PDB file of C-alpha atoms in Angstrom:
ATOM      1  CA  UNK U   1      19.907  73.802  68.471  1.00 48.00           C
ATOM      2  CA  UNK U   2      16.468  72.529  66.496  1.00 52.00           C
ATOM      3  CA  UNK U   3      13.750  73.995  64.377  1.00 55.00           C
ATOM      4  CA  UNK U   4      11.145  74.967  66.374  1.00 53.00           C
ATOM      5  CA  UNK U   5       8.141  73.084  66.480  1.00 52.00           C
ATOM      6  CA  UNK U   6       5.688  75.398  67.658  1.00 54.00           C
ATOM      7  CA  UNK U   7       4.749  79.278  68.684  1.00 55.00           C
ATOM      8  CA  UNK U   8       4.532  80.053  71.567  1.00 53.00           C
ATOM      9  CA  UNK U   9       2.721  83.637  71.789  1.00 53.00           C
ATOM     10  CA  UNK U  10       2.112  86.170  75.325  1.00 54.00           C
ATOM     11  CA  UNK U  11      -0.678  85.129  76.171  1.00 54.00           C
ATOM     12  CA  UNK U  12      -0.402  81.531  76.782  1.00 58.00           C
ATOM     13  CA  UNK U  13       2.763  83.080  79.321  1.00 57.00           C
ATOM     14  CA  UNK U  14       0.464  85.172  80.681  1.00 62.00           C
ATOM     15  CA  UNK U  15      -2.804  83.153  81.732  1.00 65.00           C
ATOM     16  CA  UNK U  16      -2.734  81.198  84.770  1.00 70.00           C
ATOM     17  CA  UNK U  17      -1.982  77.859  85.346  1.00 71.00           C
ATOM     18  CA  UNK U  18      -1.786  75.605  88.758  1.00 73.00           C
ATOM     19  CA  UNK U  19       1.656  74.541  87.596  1.00 76.00           C
ATOM     20  CA  UNK U  20       3.000  77.504  87.904  1.00 82.00           C
ATOM     21  CA  UNK U  21       5.417  78.270  90.960  1.00 85.00           C
ATOM     22  CA  UNK U  22       5.551  82.209  92.621  1.00 85.00           C
ATOM     23  CA  UNK U  23       9.845  82.775  92.985  1.00 86.00           C
ATOM     24  CA  UNK U  24       9.474  81.952  96.611  1.00 92.00           C
ATOM     25  CA  UNK U  25       8.135  78.570  96.117  1.00 91.00           C
ATOM     26  CA  UNK U  26      10.856  77.762  92.664  1.00 89.00           C
ATOM     27  CA  UNK U  27      13.466  79.348  95.444  1.00 89.00           C
ATOM     28  CA  UNK U  28      12.641  76.236  97.946  1.00 93.00           C
ATOM     29  CA  UNK U  29      12.801  74.074  95.719  1.00 92.00           C
ATOM     30  CA  UNK U  30      15.701  74.842  94.008  1.00 90.00           C
ATOM     31  CA  UNK U  31      16.973  75.243  97.748  1.00 91.00           C
ATOM     32  CA  UNK U  32      16.077  71.503  98.426  1.00 92.00           C
ATOM     33  CA  UNK U  33      18.198  70.366  94.689  1.00 91.00           C
ATOM     34  CA  UNK U  34      15.458  70.182  92.137  1.00 93.00           C
ATOM     35  CA  UNK U  35      16.852  70.689  88.847  1.00 94.00           C
ATOM     36  CA  UNK U  36      16.451  74.050  86.937  1.00 93.00           C
ATOM     37  CA  UNK U  37      16.150  73.959  83.655  1.00 93.00           C
ATOM     38  CA  UNK U  38      16.663  77.261  81.599  1.00 90.00           C
ATOM     39  CA  UNK U  39      13.960  77.530  78.757  1.00 88.00           C
ATOM     40  CA  UNK U  40      14.992  80.364  77.049  1.00 83.00           C
ATOM     41  CA  UNK U  41      15.597  80.374  73.721  1.00 74.00           C
ATOM     42  CA  UNK U  42      18.367  82.443  73.490  1.00 72.00           C
ATOM     43  CA  UNK U  43      21.177  82.598  76.211  1.00 70.00           C
ATOM     44  CA  UNK U  44      21.403  86.142  77.799  1.00 68.00           C
ATOM     45  CA  UNK U  45      24.507  86.565  80.591  1.00 69.00           C
ATOM     46  CA  UNK U  46      22.427  89.879  82.037  1.00 71.00           C
ATOM     47  CA  UNK U  47      19.787  87.021  83.541  1.00 77.00           C
ATOM     48  CA  UNK U  48      21.647  83.744  83.989  1.00 79.00           C
ATOM     49  CA  UNK U  49      20.632  81.498  86.492  1.00 82.00           C
ATOM     50  CA  UNK U  50      23.359  80.018  88.605  1.00 83.00           C
ATOM     51  CA  UNK U  51      23.402  76.743  88.356  1.00 86.00           C
ATOM     52  CA  UNK U  52      20.182  75.804  85.653  1.00 90.00           C
ATOM     53  CA  UNK U  53      20.944  73.580  82.521  1.00 91.00           C
ATOM     54  CA  UNK U  54      19.772  75.553  79.162  1.00 90.00           C
ATOM     55  CA  UNK U  55      17.753  73.491  77.131  1.00 90.00           C
ATOM     56  CA  UNK U  56      15.680  75.484  74.854  1.00 85.00           C
ATOM     57  CA  UNK U  57      11.794  74.109  74.870  1.00 85.00           C
ATOM     58  CA  UNK U  58      12.265  71.862  71.461  1.00 85.00           C
ATOM     59  CA  UNK U  59      14.614  69.979  72.683  1.00 89.00           C
ATOM     60  CA  UNK U  60      13.385  69.410  75.317  1.00 88.00           C
ATOM     61  CA  UNK U  61      11.980  65.733  74.278  1.00 90.00           C
ATOM     62  CA  UNK U  62      15.575  64.429  73.073  1.00 93.00           C
ATOM     63  CA  UNK U  63      16.600  64.686  76.172  1.00 93.00           C
ATOM     64  CA  UNK U  64      13.871  63.417  78.577  1.00 91.00           C
ATOM     65  CA  UNK U  65      15.504  60.247  79.256  1.00 93.00           C
ATOM     66  CA  UNK U  66      18.481  61.865  80.897  1.00 93.00           C
ATOM     67  CA  UNK U  67      16.545  63.959  83.375  1.00 92.00           C
ATOM     68  CA  UNK U  68      16.493  62.305  86.488  1.00 89.00           C
ATOM     69  CA  UNK U  69      13.009  60.976  87.799  1.00 89.00           C
ATOM     70  CA  UNK U  70      10.664  61.073  90.816  1.00 88.00           C
ATOM     71  CA  UNK U  71      12.910  64.690  91.769  1.00 88.00           C
ATOM     72  CA  UNK U  72      11.638  67.949  91.042  1.00 92.00           C
ATOM     73  CA  UNK U  73      12.079  69.993  88.291  1.00 92.00           C
ATOM     74  CA  UNK U  74      12.014  73.940  88.075  1.00 91.00           C
ATOM     75  CA  UNK U  75      11.802  75.474  84.102  1.00 89.00           C
ATOM     76  CA  UNK U  76      12.384  79.219  84.563  1.00 87.00           C
ATOM     77  CA  UNK U  77      12.396  81.543  81.469  1.00 80.00           C
ATOM     78  CA  UNK U  78      11.555  85.517  81.481  1.00 65.00           C
TER      79      UNK U  78
END
């Protein structure tokens, strides 16, 4: 895994955002074929997301070219 490039804070995860989805909206996108990316830094087998691709946040820039264009992408974390 790449070395972290920035620090993540609890307060930033909790602030509201127009881009944040509730669980029902995320499930609807997933049912429609959206790519699901699990962005947690450490794998937790007890919280596995079926069909999700694991990509740590710091690795996303290096895989952008591999991600589908024009298709919904759901980023999932816990």
